[in-house]
Amino acid sequence: MQRDTIVFDLIRKELDRQRHGIELIASENFTSLQVMEAMGTVATNKYAEGYPGKRYYGGCEVVDEIETLAIERLKSIFKANWANVQPHAGAQANTAVFIACLKPGDKILGLDLSMGGHLTHGSPANFSGKNYQAHFYGVKKDTGLVDYEQLEQVARAEKPRIIICGASAYSRDWDYQRIRAVADEVGAIVLADIAHPAGLIAAGLLNDPFEYCHIVTSTTHKTLRGPRGGVIMIRHDFDNPMGVKDPKGNIRPMSAALDLAVFPGMQGGPLEHVIAAKAIAFGEILDPSFKVYQEQVRKNAQAMAKAFVDRGYNLISNGTDNHLMLIDLRNKNITGKKAQETLDRAHITLNKNSVPNDDKSPFVTSGIRVGVPAVTTRGLLEADMETTVALIDRVLMNADDESLIKSTSTEVREFMGRFPLYPELG
Ligand code: DSN
């Protein structure tokens, strides 16, 4: 078979796109070369249903070592006592938690998608909203902060089996202790989905969810800067609430029930090439340089937030504690959709996003979400955030001026040329 140059040429085009653009999608990042290298190895050839030491197929002795390394490294990052590194993505990690903790029709409580939540936290468009009875809390209109009073009221009224904290477009830290207090009152399990801020939590820059949340899920490819994937973790194990028993008739711990929910409950063979890449990324996170990176992420986010505010942009909650910010563009007379599409033409990539109490559909939106993990990996610093915001503002304020957008795209290309990406790839 000849080398498939059609696909490899497209991959090369994607490398060029990543190199010359300003990447501000809050959920994206650039992994190290060794993380990518692991994903393109023979580990992809191996079937390994089950867990290290308990597989259904032969020949798993090497992938057992790889997976054990990933588990142990992840546990030491978050001081967890148990971890499962097999979920293919964050949605699968959350699905496994629901399978292990809920019967169809049970109640869950999460942050409304339109207020910054996530599809898998009960959206009617998602399995979580179709299979379970979803209830929601939001953010306060005046402050943009999570409305903990509403969360408590709904929790007391509905008595959900799971309360989910976590978001995909929320720029502030969480009060996990307060959520745990009401969960204990109503008998709920607290699930923290830290997919977005996981890197900052790993670096100790945000509140630690593990002390108060029964179960923690995450993706590995956002602020953790690993391969695309998901994980589930527990620091303090407990009896599984569904009463699932082992063959001796003892109630299984939650960790064992979660292992069963991932496999055979939801997935078949784990992606051992991706697990190898996770192990490498977790090793990188354990290196002191990762904390320095996350500190820069936070400094960059704060510099960028200030630059937007100085130019009259309306940030939900007026700023950020983490790696992202949500901007309401209504005072700038441009929709999120038009902002995204116009910035794309200038090679500045971000996503349109609903803002709390948005009057536009999720396909149009009044806002944009901006994140700095990827540009921080490229090496951009605080002063570069001001340059970036100036470029964004120029494009948004001149969205119908094609020649200005074209000259800005050239400027963006030159600017990003100062921050080489994967020079080893030629
Ligand atoms: N799609 C991810 C994000 O952009 O936040 C969440 O799954």
Coordinates of C-alpha atoms and ligand atoms in Angstrom, one line a residue:
M1 CA 0.0 0.0 0.0
Q2 CA 1.4 3.4 -0.9
R3 CA 1.7 6.1 1.7
D4 CA -1.5 8.0 1.8
T5 CA -0.3 11.4 0.9
I6 CA -3.8 12.8 0.6
V7 CA -4.3 12.5 4.4
F8 CA -0.7 13.3 5.4
D9 CA -0.9 16.5 3.2
L10 CA -4.0 17.5 5.1
I11 CA -2.3 16.8 8.4
R12 CA 0.5 19.0 7.3
K13 CA -2.0 21.7 6.4
E14 CA -3.4 21.5 9.9
L15 CA 0.1 21.9 11.4
D16 CA 0.5 25.0 9.3
R17 CA -2.9 26.3 10.5
Q18 CA -1.9 25.7 14.2
R19 CA 1.5 27.3 13.7
H20 CA 0.4 30.6 12.2
G21 CA -2.8 31.3 14.1
I22 CA -3.5 32.6 17.6
E23 CA -5.3 29.7 19.4
L24 CA -7.7 31.0 22.0
I25 CA -10.2 28.1 22.3
A26 CA -10.2 27.6 26.1
S27 CA -10.4 23.8 25.8
E28 CA -7.4 23.4 23.4
N29 CA -3.7 23.1 24.0
F30 CA -0.5 21.9 22.3
T31 CA 0.8 18.6 23.7
S32 CA 4.5 17.8 23.8
L33 CA 6.1 15.9 20.9
Q34 CA 6.6 12.8 23.1
V35 CA 2.9 12.8 24.0
M36 CA 2.0 12.8 20.3
E37 CA 4.7 10.3 19.5
A38 CA 3.2 7.8 22.0
M39 CA -0.2 8.0 20.2
G40 CA 1.4 6.9 17.0
T41 CA 2.9 3.7 18.3
V42 CA 2.3 -0.1 18.3
A43 CA 0.3 0.3 21.5
T44 CA -2.6 1.1 19.3
N45 CA -2.5 -2.6 18.1
K46 CA -3.3 -4.1 21.4
Y47 CA -6.7 -5.3 22.8
A48 CA -6.7 -5.1 26.6
E49 CA -10.2 -5.3 27.8
G50 CA -10.2 -5.3 31.6
Y51 CA -7.6 -3.8 33.9
P52 CA -3.9 -4.4 34.7
G53 CA -3.5 -8.0 35.9
K54 CA -7.1 -8.8 35.1
R55 CA -7.4 -8.7 31.3
Y56 CA -9.6 -10.8 29.0
Y57 CA -6.9 -11.4 26.4
G58 CA -3.3 -12.6 26.5
G59 CA -0.2 -10.6 25.7
C60 CA -1.1 -7.7 28.0
E61 CA 1.9 -7.8 30.2
V62 CA 3.5 -4.7 28.6
V63 CA 0.3 -2.6 28.4
D64 CA -0.3 -3.5 32.0
E65 CA 2.9 -1.8 32.9
I66 CA 2.0 1.3 30.8
E67 CA -1.5 1.6 32.3
T68 CA -0.3 1.1 35.9
L69 CA 2.3 3.8 35.3
A70 CA -0.5 6.2 34.1
I71 CA -2.7 5.3 37.1
E72 CA 0.1 5.8 39.7
R73 CA 1.3 9.1 38.2
L74 CA -2.2 10.5 38.0
K75 CA -2.9 9.5 41.6
S76 CA 0.2 11.2 42.8
I77 CA -0.6 14.5 40.9
F78 CA -4.0 14.8 42.7
K79 CA -3.3 12.8 45.9
A80 CA -6.0 10.5 44.8
N81 CA -6.3 6.9 46.1
W82 CA -7.9 5.5 43.0
A83 CA -8.0 6.4 39.3
N84 CA -9.3 5.0 36.1
V85 CA -7.5 6.2 33.0
Q86 CA -9.5 4.4 30.4
P87 CA -12.4 6.8 29.5
H88 CA -12.0 7.8 25.9
A89 CA -13.1 11.4 26.7
G90 CA -14.6 13.5 29.4
A91 CA -18.2 12.6 28.3
Q92 CA -17.4 8.9 28.8
A93 CA -15.9 9.6 32.2
N94 CA -19.2 11.4 33.2
T95 CA -21.3 8.6 31.6
A96 CA -19.5 6.0 33.7
V97 CA -20.2 7.9 36.9
F98 CA -23.9 8.1 36.0
I99 CA -24.0 4.4 35.2
A100 CA -22.4 3.6 38.5
C101 CA -24.5 5.9 40.7
L102 CA -27.9 6.2 39.0
K103 CA -30.9 4.3 37.7
P104 CA -32.6 5.7 34.6
G105 CA -35.0 8.4 35.7
D106 CA -33.0 9.4 38.8
K107 CA -32.5 13.1 39.5
I108 CA -29.3 15.0 38.9
L109 CA -28.5 18.6 39.5
G110 CA -25.9 20.6 37.5
L111 CA -25.0 24.0 36.2
D112 CA -27.3 25.0 33.3
L113 CA -25.6 24.7 29.9
S114 CA -26.8 28.2 29.0
M115 CA -25.1 29.5 32.2
G116 CA -21.7 27.9 31.4
G117 CA -22.4 24.2 32.2
H118 CA -21.7 21.2 30.0
L119 CA -23.8 19.1 27.7
T120 CA -23.2 16.0 29.9
H121 CA -24.4 17.7 33.0
G122 CA -28.1 17.2 32.1
S123 CA -28.7 19.0 28.8
P124 CA -31.9 17.7 27.1
A125 CA -29.9 17.2 23.9
N126 CA -27.5 14.7 25.7
F127 CA -27.9 11.2 27.2
S128 CA -27.6 12.8 30.7
G129 CA -30.8 14.8 30.1
K130 CA -32.6 12.1 28.2
N131 CA -31.9 9.2 30.7
Y132 CA -32.1 11.1 33.9
Q133 CA -34.3 13.8 35.4
A134 CA -32.1 16.9 35.2
H135 CA -32.4 19.9 37.4
F136 CA -30.3 23.0 37.2
Y137 CA -28.8 25.9 39.0
G138 CA -27.4 29.0 37.3
V139 CA -25.2 32.1 37.9
K140 CA -26.4 35.3 39.6
K141 CA -27.5 38.0 37.2
D142 CA -25.7 40.8 38.9
T143 CA -22.3 39.1 39.7
G144 CA -22.1 36.2 37.2
L145 CA -21.1 34.0 40.1
V146 CA -22.6 30.5 40.8
D147 CA -25.9 31.0 42.6
Y148 CA -25.2 28.7 45.6
E149 CA -28.5 29.7 47.2
Q150 CA -30.4 28.5 44.1
L151 CA -28.2 25.3 44.1
E152 CA -29.2 24.7 47.8
Q153 CA -32.9 25.4 47.2
V154 CA -33.1 23.1 44.2
A155 CA -31.1 20.4 46.0
R156 CA -33.4 20.6 49.1
A157 CA -36.6 20.6 46.9
E158 CA -35.6 17.8 44.5
K159 CA -33.1 15.7 46.5
P160 CA -31.0 14.7 43.5
R161 CA -28.8 11.6 43.7
I162 CA -25.8 13.5 42.1
I163 CA -24.9 17.2 42.3
I164 CA -22.4 18.2 39.6
C165 CA -20.0 21.1 40.0
G166 CA -18.0 22.1 37.0
A167 CA -18.4 24.0 33.8
S168 CA -17.1 24.7 30.4
A169 CA -17.5 28.5 30.4
Y170 CA -17.1 29.7 34.0
S171 CA -14.1 31.8 34.9
R172 CA -14.3 31.6 38.7
D173 CA -13.3 29.1 41.4
W174 CA -15.8 26.8 43.1
D175 CA -16.9 26.5 46.7
Y176 CA -16.7 22.7 46.9
Q177 CA -17.2 22.7 50.7
R178 CA -20.5 24.5 50.5
I179 CA -21.8 22.1 47.8
R180 CA -20.7 19.1 49.9
A181 CA -22.6 20.5 52.9
V182 CA -25.9 20.6 51.1
A183 CA -25.2 17.2 49.4
D184 CA -24.7 15.6 52.8
E185 CA -28.0 17.2 53.9
V186 CA -30.0 15.6 51.0
G187 CA -28.0 12.4 50.6
A188 CA -26.4 13.3 47.2
I189 CA -23.0 12.4 45.7
V190 CA -20.9 15.3 44.6
L191 CA -19.3 14.9 41.2
A192 CA -16.6 17.5 40.3
D193 CA -16.0 17.7 36.6
I194 CA -12.7 19.6 36.5
A195 CA -12.1 19.1 32.8
H196 CA -11.4 22.8 32.3
P197 CA -9.4 23.9 35.4
A198 CA -7.6 20.6 36.1
G199 CA -4.2 21.9 35.3
L200 CA -4.6 24.9 37.7
I201 CA -5.9 22.5 40.4
A202 CA -2.9 20.2 39.8
A203 CA -0.6 23.1 40.3
G204 CA -2.4 24.1 43.5
L205 CA -3.6 27.4 42.1
L206 CA -7.3 26.8 42.7
N207 CA -9.4 25.1 45.4
D208 CA -8.9 21.4 45.8
P209 CA -12.1 19.5 44.9
F210 CA -10.9 16.1 46.1
E211 CA -11.4 16.9 49.8
Y212 CA -15.1 17.6 49.4
C213 CA -16.2 15.9 46.2
H214 CA -16.9 12.2 46.2
I215 CA -15.8 11.6 42.6
V216 CA -13.8 13.8 40.2
T217 CA -13.7 13.5 36.4
S218 CA -11.6 15.3 33.9
T219 CA -10.4 15.4 30.4
T220 CA -6.6 15.2 29.8
H221 CA -6.2 17.5 26.8
K222 CA -7.2 20.9 28.1
T223 CA -5.1 22.6 30.9
L224 CA -3.5 19.2 31.6
R225 CA -1.9 19.4 28.2
G226 CA -2.1 15.7 27.5
P227 CA -3.6 13.6 24.8
R228 CA -7.4 13.7 24.1
G229 CA -9.0 11.6 26.7
G230 CA -10.8 11.3 30.1
V231 CA -10.1 10.1 33.6
I232 CA -12.0 9.4 36.8
M233 CA -10.6 9.8 40.3
I234 CA -11.4 9.3 44.0
R235 CA -9.5 10.4 47.1
H236 CA -11.7 9.0 49.8
D237 CA -13.4 5.7 48.7
F238 CA -16.9 4.8 49.9
D239 CA -19.6 2.1 49.4
N240 CA -21.2 2.3 46.0
P241 CA -24.7 3.8 46.4
M242 CA -26.4 1.3 44.0
G243 CA -25.5 -1.6 46.4
V244 CA -23.6 -3.5 43.7
K245 CA -22.0 -6.5 45.4
D246 CA -18.9 -8.6 44.7
P247 CA -19.1 -12.4 44.3
K248 CA -18.8 -12.8 48.0
G249 CA -21.8 -10.7 48.7
N250 CA -19.9 -7.6 50.0
I251 CA -20.9 -4.1 48.8
R252 CA -18.3 -3.0 46.3
P253 CA -16.4 0.2 47.0
M254 CA -17.4 3.1 44.6
S255 CA -14.0 2.7 42.9
A256 CA -14.7 -0.9 41.9
A257 CA -18.2 0.0 40.8
L258 CA -16.7 2.8 38.6
D259 CA -14.2 0.4 37.1
L260 CA -17.1 -1.9 36.2
A261 CA -19.1 1.0 34.8
V262 CA -16.2 2.0 32.4
F263 CA -15.6 -1.6 31.4
P264 CA -17.7 -3.7 30.7
G265 CA -20.4 -1.1 31.5
M266 CA -19.7 1.4 28.7
Q267 CA -16.5 0.8 26.8
G268 CA -14.7 -2.1 25.3
G269 CA -11.0 -2.1 24.6
P270 CA -9.1 0.7 26.2
L271 CA -6.9 2.9 23.9
E272 CA -3.6 1.8 25.2
H273 CA -1.7 4.1 22.9
V274 CA -3.6 7.1 24.3
I275 CA -3.0 5.7 27.9
A276 CA 0.7 5.6 27.1
A277 CA 0.5 9.3 26.0
K278 CA -1.5 10.0 29.2
A279 CA 1.3 8.4 31.3
I280 CA 3.8 10.7 29.6
A281 CA 1.7 13.8 30.1
F282 CA 1.2 12.9 33.8
G283 CA 5.0 12.6 34.1
E284 CA 5.3 16.1 32.6
I285 CA 2.8 17.4 35.1
L286 CA 4.8 16.0 38.0
D287 CA 7.8 18.0 36.8
P288 CA 8.2 21.4 38.6
S289 CA 8.1 23.2 35.2
F290 CA 4.3 22.4 35.0
K291 CA 3.6 24.7 37.9
V292 CA 5.5 27.5 36.3
Y293 CA 3.4 27.0 33.1
Q294 CA 0.2 27.1 35.1
E295 CA 1.2 30.2 36.9
Q296 CA 1.9 31.8 33.5
V297 CA -1.5 30.6 32.3
R298 CA -3.2 32.5 35.2
K299 CA -1.0 35.6 34.7
N300 CA -1.9 35.6 31.0
A301 CA -5.6 35.2 31.6
Q302 CA -5.6 38.1 34.1
A303 CA -3.6 40.3 31.7
M304 CA -6.0 39.4 28.9
A305 CA -9.1 40.1 31.0
K306 CA -7.7 43.5 32.0
A307 CA -6.9 44.4 28.4
F308 CA -10.5 43.5 27.4
V309 CA -12.0 45.5 30.3
D310 CA -9.8 48.5 29.4
R311 CA -11.3 48.4 25.9
G312 CA -14.8 48.4 27.2
Y313 CA -15.6 44.7 26.9
N314 CA -18.1 43.3 29.3
L315 CA -16.6 40.2 31.1
I316 CA -19.1 37.9 32.9
S317 CA -18.1 38.1 36.6
N318 CA -15.8 41.0 35.6
G319 CA -12.7 38.8 35.4
T320 CA -11.2 35.4 35.9
D321 CA -9.6 33.1 38.4
N322 CA -8.6 30.5 35.9
H323 CA -7.6 30.1 32.3
L324 CA -10.6 31.5 30.5
M325 CA -13.0 34.4 30.3
L326 CA -16.6 34.7 28.9
I327 CA -17.3 38.0 27.1
D328 CA -20.8 39.5 26.5
L329 CA -20.5 41.3 23.2
R330 CA -24.0 43.0 23.3
N331 CA -22.5 46.4 24.0
K332 CA -20.2 45.9 21.0
N333 CA -23.0 45.3 18.6
I334 CA -21.7 42.0 17.2
T335 CA -23.0 38.5 17.8
G336 CA -20.8 35.6 19.0
K337 CA -21.3 33.9 15.6
K338 CA -20.1 36.8 13.6
A339 CA -17.2 37.5 16.0
Q340 CA -16.0 33.9 15.7
E341 CA -16.3 33.8 11.9
T342 CA -14.6 37.2 11.4
L343 CA -11.8 36.4 13.8
D344 CA -11.3 33.0 12.0
R345 CA -10.6 35.0 8.8
A346 CA -7.8 36.8 10.7
H347 CA -6.4 33.4 12.0
I348 CA -7.5 34.2 15.5
T349 CA -9.4 31.1 16.7
L350 CA -12.0 31.1 19.5
N351 CA -15.6 30.0 20.0
K352 CA -18.9 31.7 20.2
N353 CA -20.6 31.1 23.5
S354 CA -24.0 31.7 25.1
V355 CA -23.8 34.2 28.0
P356 CA -26.0 34.0 31.0
N357 CA -29.6 35.1 30.1
D358 CA -28.7 35.2 26.5
D359 CA -31.5 36.4 24.1
K360 CA -29.9 34.7 21.1
S361 CA -29.9 31.0 20.1
P362 CA -26.9 28.8 20.9
F363 CA -26.1 28.9 17.1
V364 CA -25.7 32.7 17.2
T365 CA -25.0 33.7 20.8
S366 CA -24.2 37.0 22.3
G367 CA -20.7 36.1 23.5
I368 CA -17.3 34.6 23.0
R369 CA -15.2 32.4 25.2
V370 CA -11.5 33.1 25.3
G371 CA -8.8 30.9 26.9
V372 CA -5.1 31.2 27.2
P373 CA -3.7 27.6 27.8
A374 CA -2.6 27.1 24.2
V375 CA -1.0 30.5 23.6
T376 CA 0.8 30.2 27.0
T377 CA 2.3 26.9 25.8
R378 CA 3.5 28.7 22.7
G379 CA 5.4 31.1 25.0
L380 CA 3.2 34.2 24.9
L381 CA 3.5 36.4 28.0
E382 CA 1.4 39.2 29.5
A383 CA 2.4 41.9 27.1
D384 CA 1.5 39.6 24.2
M385 CA -2.0 39.3 25.7
E386 CA -2.4 43.1 25.2
T387 CA -1.2 42.8 21.6
T388 CA -3.7 39.9 21.1
V389 CA -6.6 41.9 22.5
A390 CA -5.7 44.9 20.3
L391 CA -5.8 42.6 17.3
I392 CA -9.2 41.1 18.3
D393 CA -10.6 44.5 19.0
R394 CA -9.5 45.8 15.6
V395 CA -11.2 42.9 13.8
L396 CA -14.4 43.0 15.8
M397 CA -14.8 46.8 15.4
N398 CA -14.2 46.5 11.7
A399 CA -15.9 43.2 11.0
D400 CA -17.0 44.2 7.4
D401 CA -13.7 45.6 6.3
E402 CA -12.2 42.7 4.4
S403 CA -9.0 44.4 3.5
L404 CA -8.3 45.3 7.1
I405 CA -9.0 41.7 8.2
K406 CA -6.7 40.4 5.5
S407 CA -3.8 42.7 6.6
T408 CA -4.5 41.7 10.2
S409 CA -4.2 38.0 9.3
T410 CA -0.8 38.7 7.8
E411 CA 0.2 40.5 11.0
V412 CA -1.1 37.6 13.1
R413 CA 1.0 35.2 11.0
E414 CA 4.1 37.4 11.6
F415 CA 3.4 37.8 15.3
M416 CA 3.0 34.0 15.8
G417 CA 6.2 33.4 13.8
R418 CA 8.0 34.6 16.9
F419 CA 6.7 31.6 18.8
P420 CA 7.8 28.4 17.0
L421 CA 5.5 25.4 17.3
Y422 CA 7.0 21.9 16.8
P423 CA 10.1 23.1 15.0
E424 CA 11.3 19.5 15.0
L425 CA 8.6 18.6 12.5
G426 CA 10.3 20.8 9.9
Ligands
DSN1 N1 -16.0 20.9 24.1 C1 -15.4 21.2 25.3 C2 -15.1 22.7 25.5 O1 -14.8 23.3 24.5 O2 -15.2 23.2 26.6 C3 -16.1 20.7 26.5 O3 -16.4 19.4 26.2

